[in-house]
Amino acid sequence: FQASRAASLLPQLLLRRRPASAGAFALLARPASSASGGLPPLTTEIHPGIKRGAFSQLTDADVSAFEAIVGGDHVIKDADEVLSYNIDWLRICRGQGQLVLRPKTTEEVSAIVRHCNKRRLAVVPQGGNTGLVGGSVPLFDEIVISTSRMNSLLSIDPVSGVLVAEAGCVLEQLDREAASQGLMMPLDLGAKGSCQIGGNLATNAGGLRLLRYGSLRGTTLGLEAVLPTGQVLDCLTTLRKDNTGYDIKQLLIGSEGTLGIITKAAILCPARPKSVQLAFLGLDSFQAVLDTYRLARRSLGEILSAFEFIDSESMRAVKQNLGLSCPLGEHSFYVLAETSGSNETHDREKLDGFIESVMSMDGCATDGTVAQDAGQFAHLWSLRERIVESLLVDGYEYKYDVSLPLADIYRLVEHMRTRLDGRVIRTAGYGHLGDGNLHLNFTTPKFDAKVLELIEPHVFDWVRDRRGSVSAEHGLGLKKSQYIRHSKADFAVRVMAEVKRLLDPNGIMNPYKVLPDE
């Protein structure tokens, strides 16, 4: 084993943990280009069957009304500037929006939405625009409402651990503020340096810490949101216990901006760990990955904070396309096992015991290393977090985010690799093993309709037949909305549609997303 003991890693490591994220998301600043050159195709060209809804056309009078609300400097009309709001980070969706509004307050958001609802102008809420299913960009000419200027941290209570912030606060910045009070955000994503808490809540983002801290549905205490009519819904409680009536905030969490625009949130933050350790293991079968996870749960117990797996094709992509180095030799799979606790001696003893056990078991890990300092810690995590970026270098990426029973997770990768043999550059699988979440990816030099036909709906059918979910954490957005019934019963979908009609009678809020076009 390359290292027998993890060095002391200060809590500040969790602030430095993702130095690669800024580089990974630097592409956000230049969305007009794609790996194959030029602009990505219009989304309407890829999905010609979707027709524009019966919405009004934007007029000069509308623009003047918006300028009166937010000020002329915060109404973006220039086509070149608007373009970056029309293209998603993966550069596979390009809308035709003509206007971007950047409100500063809840009152401004309310006034904008009230005007749009009255005029039947469709809108798209947008945070950091790091979504991966086309949910945060226009399809046709919807007006983009950006929350980027709503970026104030309102309060942190170091005793209760409750943080209250506006929707446009960047996740990494909130984590830094929480650290100053000995706390941490319960959510951790590769897009941490760009994504906003409002978008995280709207998509119910999962991420790397869900294994330890659970989902945002459990850690979000309260919300404020502007509904599609322009009314402000104030559920911004900071209480951990409030058993009065329906928990309406849960409708907004995971609604992907189709039921309203989240403007403020109260989040329960756990104490920041004093000891953080990271082991990186090489394994030669997926069964070995499963056995190692089982052992990790038993040996590391309450301090296990992340358990990620990476297959050889994903590792090959980060090495070939980004020039990153892997400290281990060639293996079929790799695992990142992270622990977070309050007692370094206790945690190191547990990790050492786990490593000794996993290395001595037949058919488990055959190689490994432990981060010795902050640089190694960050580098090992970058091998996992920069996979998406590395795959984009191939050209066009077909990305799928599914939940499956653990035994079936990698069978899907193997099945699709055989199905697409010779038609794609690579088929890669990685993800959050601790919550059964697979990120399945295929790449081609440029968009290929025939490849897409081989993938969809076949991959969704495969997941449905094993009672999985077609969206584990990315949401449905535009790309998966027609497949919601693969994971939800027909009556449940009809109830969702009724809720949508009740809250958004004119259908202006992020149309064409989440619910299928009936």
Coordinates of C-alpha atoms in Angstrom, one line a residue:
F1 CA 0.0 0.0 0.0
Q2 CA 1.5 3.3 -1.0
A3 CA 0.7 5.1 2.3
S4 CA -0.1 3.5 5.6
R5 CA -1.6 6.5 7.3
A6 CA -3.3 9.7 6.4
A7 CA -1.7 12.9 7.5
S8 CA -3.7 15.4 9.6
L9 CA -6.0 17.4 7.3
L10 CA -7.4 20.5 8.8
P11 CA -11.1 21.4 8.4
Q12 CA -10.1 24.1 6.0
L13 CA -9.4 21.4 3.5
L14 CA -13.1 21.3 2.7
L15 CA -12.7 24.9 1.5
R16 CA -9.8 23.9 -0.7
R17 CA -11.2 20.6 -1.7
R18 CA -12.3 21.6 -5.1
P19 CA -9.7 23.8 -6.6
A20 CA -10.3 22.1 -9.9
S21 CA -13.9 23.2 -9.9
A22 CA -13.1 26.7 -11.1
G23 CA -11.2 25.3 -14.0
A24 CA -13.8 22.7 -14.7
F25 CA -16.5 25.3 -15.0
A26 CA -14.4 27.9 -16.8
L27 CA -16.2 26.8 -19.9
L28 CA -19.2 28.7 -18.6
A29 CA -17.5 31.9 -19.6
R30 CA -17.3 30.9 -23.2
P31 CA -20.4 28.9 -24.0
A32 CA -20.6 30.1 -27.6
S33 CA -18.0 27.6 -28.6
S34 CA -18.3 23.8 -28.7
A35 CA -15.7 21.1 -29.0
S36 CA -16.7 20.6 -32.7
G37 CA -16.5 24.4 -33.3
G38 CA -19.2 27.0 -33.6
L39 CA -22.5 27.1 -31.8
P40 CA -24.4 24.0 -30.7
P41 CA -27.6 23.4 -32.7
L42 CA -30.8 25.0 -31.7
T43 CA -32.7 22.7 -29.2
T44 CA -35.7 23.0 -31.5
E45 CA -33.7 21.4 -34.3
I46 CA -32.9 18.4 -32.1
H47 CA -36.5 18.2 -30.7
P48 CA -38.6 19.4 -33.7
G49 CA -41.8 17.8 -32.2
I50 CA -42.0 20.4 -29.5
K51 CA -44.1 23.4 -30.5
R52 CA -44.1 26.8 -29.0
G53 CA -46.9 27.4 -26.5
A54 CA -49.6 30.0 -26.9
F55 CA -47.6 32.8 -25.3
S56 CA -47.4 36.4 -26.2
Q57 CA -44.5 38.0 -28.1
L58 CA -42.1 40.4 -26.3
T59 CA -42.8 44.1 -27.2
D60 CA -40.9 47.3 -26.6
A61 CA -43.5 48.2 -24.1
D62 CA -42.7 45.1 -22.1
V63 CA -39.0 45.9 -22.2
S64 CA -39.8 49.5 -20.9
A65 CA -41.8 48.0 -18.1
F66 CA -38.9 45.7 -17.1
E67 CA -36.5 48.6 -17.2
A68 CA -38.7 50.5 -14.8
I69 CA -38.6 47.6 -12.4
V70 CA -34.9 46.6 -12.4
G71 CA -33.2 49.5 -14.1
G72 CA -31.9 49.7 -17.6
D73 CA -28.5 48.3 -16.7
H74 CA -30.0 45.1 -15.6
V75 CA -32.1 44.4 -18.7
I76 CA -29.8 42.6 -21.2
K77 CA -30.9 42.9 -24.8
D78 CA -27.6 42.6 -26.7
A79 CA -27.7 39.4 -28.7
D80 CA -24.1 38.5 -27.9
E81 CA -24.6 38.9 -24.1
V82 CA -27.9 37.1 -24.2
L83 CA -26.3 34.1 -26.0
S84 CA -24.5 32.9 -22.9
Y85 CA -27.9 32.6 -21.1
N86 CA -29.3 30.6 -24.0
I87 CA -26.7 27.8 -23.9
D88 CA -26.3 25.2 -21.2
W89 CA -23.0 24.2 -19.7
L90 CA -22.8 20.9 -21.7
R91 CA -23.4 22.9 -24.9
I92 CA -26.1 20.5 -26.0
C93 CA -29.0 23.0 -25.7
R94 CA -29.4 26.4 -27.3
G95 CA -32.5 28.4 -26.9
Q96 CA -33.8 31.5 -28.7
G97 CA -34.3 33.9 -25.7
Q98 CA -34.0 37.6 -26.6
L99 CA -34.1 39.2 -23.1
V100 CA -32.4 38.6 -19.7
L101 CA -33.6 40.3 -16.5
R102 CA -31.4 40.5 -13.4
P103 CA -33.5 41.5 -10.4
K104 CA -31.9 42.3 -7.0
T105 CA -34.8 41.8 -4.7
T106 CA -37.8 39.5 -4.1
E107 CA -40.0 42.5 -4.8
E108 CA -38.5 43.0 -8.2
V109 CA -38.9 39.3 -9.1
S110 CA -42.5 39.6 -8.0
A111 CA -43.2 42.6 -10.2
I112 CA -41.5 41.0 -13.2
V113 CA -43.5 37.8 -12.9
R114 CA -46.7 39.6 -12.2
H115 CA -46.2 41.5 -15.5
C116 CA -45.3 38.3 -17.4
N117 CA -48.3 36.4 -16.1
K118 CA -50.6 39.3 -17.0
R119 CA -49.1 39.4 -20.5
R120 CA -48.7 35.6 -20.9
L121 CA -45.0 36.0 -21.4
A122 CA -43.1 32.7 -20.7
V123 CA -40.0 32.9 -18.4
V124 CA -37.1 30.7 -17.4
P125 CA -35.5 31.1 -14.0
Q126 CA -31.7 30.7 -14.1
G127 CA -29.1 30.5 -11.4
G128 CA -25.5 29.4 -12.2
N129 CA -26.7 27.6 -15.3
T130 CA -24.8 24.5 -14.4
G131 CA -27.7 22.1 -15.0
L132 CA -27.3 19.1 -17.1
V133 CA -30.8 18.4 -18.5
G134 CA -31.6 21.6 -20.3
G135 CA -33.8 22.9 -17.5
S136 CA -32.2 26.3 -17.0
V137 CA -32.2 27.7 -20.5
P138 CA -34.9 28.8 -22.9
L139 CA -36.3 26.5 -25.7
F140 CA -38.0 29.2 -27.7
D141 CA -38.0 32.9 -26.8
E142 CA -38.7 32.7 -23.1
I143 CA -37.5 35.6 -20.9
V144 CA -34.6 34.6 -18.7
I145 CA -34.8 35.7 -15.0
S146 CA -31.3 35.5 -13.5
T147 CA -30.9 35.4 -9.8
S148 CA -27.2 36.2 -9.8
R149 CA -27.6 39.6 -8.2
M150 CA -29.7 38.2 -5.3
N151 CA -26.5 37.1 -3.6
S152 CA -26.7 38.3 0.0
L153 CA -26.1 36.1 3.0
L154 CA -28.8 37.2 5.4
S155 CA -27.8 35.4 8.6
I156 CA -25.9 32.5 10.2
D157 CA -26.7 31.2 13.7
P158 CA -23.6 29.5 15.1
V159 CA -25.7 27.8 17.8
S160 CA -28.6 26.3 15.8
G161 CA -26.5 26.0 12.6
V162 CA -29.1 27.7 10.5
L163 CA -28.0 29.7 7.5
V164 CA -30.4 32.1 5.7
A165 CA -29.4 33.3 2.2
E166 CA -30.7 34.7 -1.0
A167 CA -31.1 32.3 -4.0
G168 CA -28.2 33.8 -6.0
C169 CA -25.5 32.9 -3.4
V170 CA -22.9 30.6 -4.9
L171 CA -22.6 27.4 -3.0
E172 CA -18.8 27.6 -2.4
Q173 CA -19.2 31.1 -1.0
L174 CA -21.8 30.0 1.4
D175 CA -19.6 27.2 2.5
R176 CA -16.8 29.7 3.2
E177 CA -19.1 31.8 5.3
A178 CA -20.4 28.7 7.1
A179 CA -16.8 27.7 7.9
S180 CA -16.2 31.0 9.7
Q181 CA -18.8 29.8 12.2
G182 CA -17.4 26.2 12.4
L183 CA -20.2 25.0 10.1
M184 CA -20.4 23.5 6.6
M185 CA -23.0 23.4 3.8
P186 CA -24.6 20.0 3.8
L187 CA -24.3 19.9 0.0
D188 CA -21.1 19.4 -2.1
L189 CA -21.0 19.4 -5.9
G190 CA -18.3 19.6 -8.6
A191 CA -20.0 22.8 -9.7
K192 CA -19.6 24.3 -6.3
G193 CA -17.8 27.3 -7.5
S194 CA -20.5 28.3 -10.0
C195 CA -23.9 26.8 -8.9
Q196 CA -26.3 28.9 -6.8
I197 CA -28.3 27.7 -3.8
G198 CA -31.6 28.6 -5.4
G199 CA -30.8 26.3 -8.4
N200 CA -29.6 23.6 -6.1
L201 CA -32.9 23.6 -4.3
A202 CA -34.9 23.9 -7.5
T203 CA -33.3 20.7 -8.8
N204 CA -32.9 19.0 -5.4
A205 CA -29.3 18.6 -6.2
G206 CA -27.6 15.5 -4.5
G207 CA -23.9 15.5 -4.8
L208 CA -21.0 14.0 -2.9
R209 CA -22.2 14.4 0.7
L210 CA -25.7 12.9 0.4
L211 CA -24.4 9.6 1.8
R212 CA -23.6 11.4 5.1
Y213 CA -25.9 14.4 5.3
G214 CA -29.0 13.4 3.3
S215 CA -30.8 15.4 0.6
L216 CA -31.8 19.1 0.6
R217 CA -35.4 18.0 1.3
G218 CA -34.2 17.2 4.8
T219 CA -31.8 20.0 5.5
T220 CA -33.9 22.9 4.1
L221 CA -36.0 24.4 6.9
G222 CA -37.7 27.2 5.0
L223 CA -38.1 28.9 1.7
E224 CA -39.4 32.1 0.1
A225 CA -40.5 32.0 -3.5
V226 CA -42.3 34.0 -6.1
L227 CA -45.2 32.0 -7.6
P228 CA -46.2 32.2 -11.3
T229 CA -48.9 34.7 -10.5
G230 CA -46.3 37.1 -8.9
Q231 CA -47.5 36.3 -5.4
V232 CA -44.7 35.9 -2.8
L233 CA -44.9 32.6 -0.8
D234 CA -43.3 33.2 2.6
C235 CA -42.4 29.9 4.2
L236 CA -39.0 31.1 5.4
T237 CA -39.0 29.5 8.8
T238 CA -35.8 28.7 10.6
L239 CA -37.5 26.2 13.0
R240 CA -36.4 22.6 12.9
K241 CA -39.9 21.5 14.1
D242 CA -43.0 23.0 12.5
N243 CA -45.9 20.6 12.2
T244 CA -48.6 23.0 11.1
G245 CA -50.3 22.0 7.9
Y246 CA -48.9 21.0 4.5
D247 CA -45.1 21.3 4.0
I248 CA -45.5 23.5 0.9
K249 CA -41.8 24.2 0.5
Q250 CA -41.4 20.6 -0.6
L251 CA -43.4 21.4 -3.8
L252 CA -40.7 24.0 -4.7
I253 CA -37.7 21.8 -3.9
G254 CA -37.1 19.7 -7.0
S255 CA -39.7 21.5 -9.1
E256 CA -37.0 22.9 -11.5
G257 CA -38.5 26.3 -11.6
T258 CA -41.8 25.2 -13.0
L259 CA -43.8 26.2 -9.9
G260 CA -42.1 29.3 -8.9
I261 CA -38.8 31.1 -8.4
I262 CA -37.0 30.4 -5.1
T263 CA -35.7 33.7 -3.7
K264 CA -34.5 32.9 -0.2
A265 CA -33.7 29.7 1.8
A266 CA -33.0 28.6 5.3
I267 CA -30.5 25.7 5.4
L268 CA -29.5 23.6 8.5
C269 CA -25.7 23.3 8.4
P270 CA -23.9 20.5 10.2
A271 CA -20.7 21.2 12.3
R272 CA -17.6 21.3 10.2
P273 CA -15.4 18.2 10.7
K274 CA -12.1 18.6 12.4
S275 CA -10.6 15.5 10.8
V276 CA -11.0 14.6 7.1
Q277 CA -9.2 11.6 5.5
L278 CA -9.3 10.2 1.9
A279 CA -8.4 6.8 0.6
F280 CA -8.1 6.0 -3.1
L281 CA -8.3 2.4 -4.1
G282 CA -7.8 0.3 -7.3
L283 CA -10.1 -2.7 -7.9
D284 CA -10.4 -5.1 -10.7
S285 CA -14.2 -5.9 -10.7
F286 CA -17.4 -4.2 -9.9
Q287 CA -18.2 -6.9 -7.4
A288 CA -15.0 -5.9 -5.6
V289 CA -16.4 -2.3 -5.5
L290 CA -19.6 -3.5 -3.9
D291 CA -17.7 -5.6 -1.4
T292 CA -15.5 -2.7 -0.5
Y293 CA -18.5 -0.4 0.0
R294 CA -20.1 -3.0 2.3
L295 CA -16.9 -3.2 4.3
A296 CA -16.7 0.6 4.4
R297 CA -20.1 0.9 5.9
R298 CA -19.3 -1.7 8.5
S299 CA -15.8 -0.4 9.4
L300 CA -16.2 3.3 9.0
G301 CA -19.8 3.7 10.1
E302 CA -20.7 7.2 11.2
I303 CA -17.6 8.9 9.8
L304 CA -18.0 7.7 6.2
S305 CA -18.9 10.9 4.2
A306 CA -18.4 9.9 0.6
F307 CA -18.0 6.7 -1.4
E308 CA -17.4 7.3 -5.2
F309 CA -16.5 4.9 -7.9
I310 CA -14.8 5.6 -11.2
D311 CA -14.5 3.1 -14.1
S312 CA -11.4 2.7 -16.2
E313 CA -12.9 4.6 -19.2
S314 CA -13.7 7.6 -17.1
M315 CA -10.1 7.5 -15.7
R316 CA -8.7 7.2 -19.2
A317 CA -10.7 10.3 -20.2
V318 CA -9.3 12.5 -17.4
K319 CA -5.8 11.3 -18.1
Q320 CA -5.9 11.6 -21.9
N321 CA -8.0 14.7 -22.3
L322 CA -7.0 16.8 -19.3
G323 CA -3.5 15.5 -18.7
L324 CA -4.2 14.5 -15.0
S325 CA -2.1 11.8 -13.4
C326 CA -3.4 8.8 -11.5
P327 CA -1.2 7.7 -8.6
L328 CA -2.3 4.1 -9.1
G329 CA -1.7 1.6 -11.9
E330 CA -4.2 0.4 -14.4
H331 CA -7.4 -1.0 -12.8
S332 CA -10.9 -1.7 -14.0
F333 CA -12.3 0.5 -11.2
Y334 CA -11.3 3.1 -8.7
V335 CA -12.9 4.1 -5.4
L336 CA -12.7 7.3 -3.3
A337 CA -13.6 6.7 0.3
E338 CA -13.7 9.8 2.4
T339 CA -14.2 10.1 6.2
S340 CA -15.2 13.2 8.2
G341 CA -15.2 13.3 12.0
S342 CA -14.2 15.2 15.1
N343 CA -11.4 13.1 16.5
E344 CA -8.4 12.6 14.2
T345 CA -6.9 9.7 16.2
H346 CA -10.2 7.9 16.2
D347 CA -10.8 8.5 12.5
R348 CA -7.3 7.5 11.5
E349 CA -7.6 4.3 13.5
K350 CA -10.8 3.4 11.8
L351 CA -9.5 4.2 8.3
D352 CA -6.3 2.2 8.9
G353 CA -8.5 -0.7 10.0
F354 CA -10.6 -0.4 6.9
I355 CA -7.6 -0.3 4.7
E356 CA -6.0 -3.3 6.3
S357 CA -9.2 -5.3 5.9
V358 CA -9.9 -4.3 2.4
M359 CA -6.4 -5.1 1.3
S360 CA -6.4 -8.5 2.9
M361 CA -9.7 -9.7 1.5
D362 CA -9.5 -11.8 -1.6
G363 CA -11.1 -10.1 -4.6
C364 CA -11.2 -6.6 -3.1
A365 CA -8.7 -3.7 -3.5
T366 CA -5.3 -4.6 -5.0
D367 CA -3.7 -1.1 -4.8
G368 CA -4.3 2.1 -3.0
T369 CA -3.1 5.4 -1.5
V370 CA -4.1 7.8 1.2
A371 CA -3.9 11.6 0.8
Q372 CA -1.0 12.9 2.9
D373 CA -1.6 16.6 2.4
A374 CA -4.0 19.2 1.0
G375 CA -2.4 19.0 -2.5
Q376 CA -2.9 15.2 -2.7
F377 CA -6.4 15.5 -1.3
A378 CA -7.4 18.0 -3.9
H379 CA -5.7 16.1 -6.7
L380 CA -7.5 12.8 -5.9
W381 CA -10.8 14.5 -5.8
S382 CA -10.1 16.2 -9.1
L383 CA -9.9 12.8 -10.8
R384 CA -13.5 12.3 -9.9
E385 CA -14.9 15.8 -10.3
R386 CA -13.4 16.7 -13.6
I387 CA -14.7 13.6 -15.5
V388 CA -17.5 15.6 -17.1
E389 CA -15.1 18.2 -18.3
S390 CA -12.8 15.5 -19.7
L391 CA -15.6 13.8 -21.6
L392 CA -16.6 17.1 -23.3
V393 CA -13.2 17.3 -24.9
D394 CA -14.2 14.2 -27.0
G395 CA -16.9 16.4 -28.7
Y396 CA -20.5 15.8 -28.0
E397 CA -21.6 14.2 -24.7
Y398 CA -24.8 12.1 -24.1
K399 CA -25.2 12.2 -20.3
Y400 CA -27.5 10.1 -18.2
D401 CA -28.1 10.2 -14.4
V402 CA -30.0 7.2 -13.1
S403 CA -30.7 5.4 -9.8
L404 CA -30.6 1.6 -9.8
P405 CA -30.3 -1.2 -7.3
L406 CA -26.6 -1.5 -6.6
A407 CA -26.2 -4.9 -8.2
D408 CA -27.5 -3.5 -11.5
I409 CA -25.6 -0.3 -11.7
Y410 CA -22.6 -1.4 -13.7
R411 CA -24.6 -4.0 -15.7
L412 CA -26.2 -1.0 -17.5
V413 CA -22.8 0.4 -18.5
E414 CA -21.7 -3.0 -19.8
H415 CA -25.0 -3.5 -21.7
M416 CA -24.8 -0.1 -23.4
R417 CA -21.1 -0.5 -24.2
T418 CA -22.0 -3.6 -26.2
R419 CA -25.0 -1.9 -27.8
L420 CA -23.0 1.1 -29.0
D421 CA -19.8 -0.7 -29.8
G422 CA -18.0 1.0 -32.7
R423 CA -20.5 4.0 -32.8
V424 CA -19.1 6.1 -29.9
I425 CA -15.7 7.3 -28.8
R426 CA -16.3 5.9 -25.3
T427 CA -18.9 4.7 -22.8
A428 CA -18.0 5.7 -19.3
G429 CA -19.7 5.1 -15.9
Y430 CA -19.0 6.6 -12.5
G431 CA -21.0 7.9 -9.6
H432 CA -22.2 8.0 -6.0
L433 CA -22.3 4.3 -5.0
G434 CA -23.5 5.2 -1.5
D435 CA -26.9 6.3 -2.9
G436 CA -27.2 4.1 -6.0
N437 CA -26.5 6.9 -8.4
L438 CA -24.9 6.1 -11.8
H439 CA -23.6 8.8 -14.2
L440 CA -23.6 7.1 -17.6
N441 CA -21.9 8.9 -20.4
F442 CA -21.3 8.4 -24.2
T443 CA -19.3 10.6 -26.4
T444 CA -19.1 11.2 -30.2
P445 CA -17.2 13.8 -32.2
K446 CA -20.4 15.7 -32.8
F447 CA -24.1 15.2 -32.3
D448 CA -25.3 12.0 -34.0
A449 CA -29.0 11.4 -34.2
K450 CA -28.5 7.7 -35.0
V451 CA -26.5 7.2 -31.8
L452 CA -29.2 9.1 -29.8
E453 CA -31.8 6.7 -31.3
L454 CA -29.8 3.7 -30.0
I455 CA -29.6 5.3 -26.5
E456 CA -33.1 6.7 -26.1
P457 CA -35.6 5.4 -25.0
H458 CA -33.7 2.1 -24.6
V459 CA -31.6 3.2 -21.6
F460 CA -34.8 4.6 -19.9
D461 CA -36.6 1.3 -20.6
W462 CA -33.8 -0.7 -19.1
V463 CA -33.9 1.4 -15.9
R464 CA -37.7 1.2 -15.7
D465 CA -37.6 -2.6 -16.0
R466 CA -35.4 -2.7 -12.9
R467 CA -37.6 -0.3 -11.0
G468 CA -34.9 2.4 -11.1
S469 CA -35.3 6.2 -11.6
V470 CA -34.5 7.9 -14.9
S471 CA -33.3 10.9 -12.9
A472 CA -31.3 10.4 -9.7
E473 CA -30.2 14.0 -9.0
H474 CA -30.1 16.1 -12.2
G475 CA -33.8 16.5 -12.6
L476 CA -35.9 15.9 -15.7
G477 CA -35.6 19.3 -17.4
L478 CA -36.3 19.3 -21.1
K479 CA -34.3 16.2 -21.9
K480 CA -36.2 13.7 -19.7
S481 CA -39.6 15.2 -19.3
Q482 CA -41.2 12.7 -21.7
Y483 CA -39.9 9.8 -19.7
I484 CA -41.3 10.7 -16.3
R485 CA -43.8 7.8 -16.4
H486 CA -40.9 5.4 -16.5
S487 CA -40.4 6.3 -12.8
K488 CA -43.8 7.7 -11.7
A489 CA -47.3 6.2 -11.9
D490 CA -49.7 7.8 -14.4
F491 CA -52.0 9.0 -11.6
A492 CA -49.0 10.6 -9.8
V493 CA -48.1 12.5 -13.0
R494 CA -51.7 13.7 -13.4
V495 CA -51.6 15.0 -9.8
M496 CA -48.4 16.9 -10.6
A497 CA -50.1 18.4 -13.7
E498 CA -53.0 19.5 -11.5
V499 CA -50.7 21.2 -9.1
K500 CA -48.9 22.9 -12.0
R501 CA -52.3 24.2 -13.3
L502 CA -53.3 25.4 -9.9
L503 CA -50.1 27.4 -9.3
D504 CA -49.4 28.4 -12.9
P505 CA -52.8 28.8 -14.6
N506 CA -51.2 30.5 -17.7
G507 CA -48.3 28.0 -17.9
I508 CA -45.7 30.7 -18.1
M509 CA -43.1 29.3 -15.6
N510 CA -40.4 27.3 -17.3
P511 CA -42.6 25.7 -19.9
Y512 CA -41.7 22.5 -21.7
K513 CA -39.8 21.2 -18.7
V514 CA -40.4 18.4 -16.1
L515 CA -43.9 17.4 -17.1
P516 CA -44.6 15.7 -20.5
D517 CA -46.2 17.5 -23.3
E518 CA -49.8 16.2 -23.4

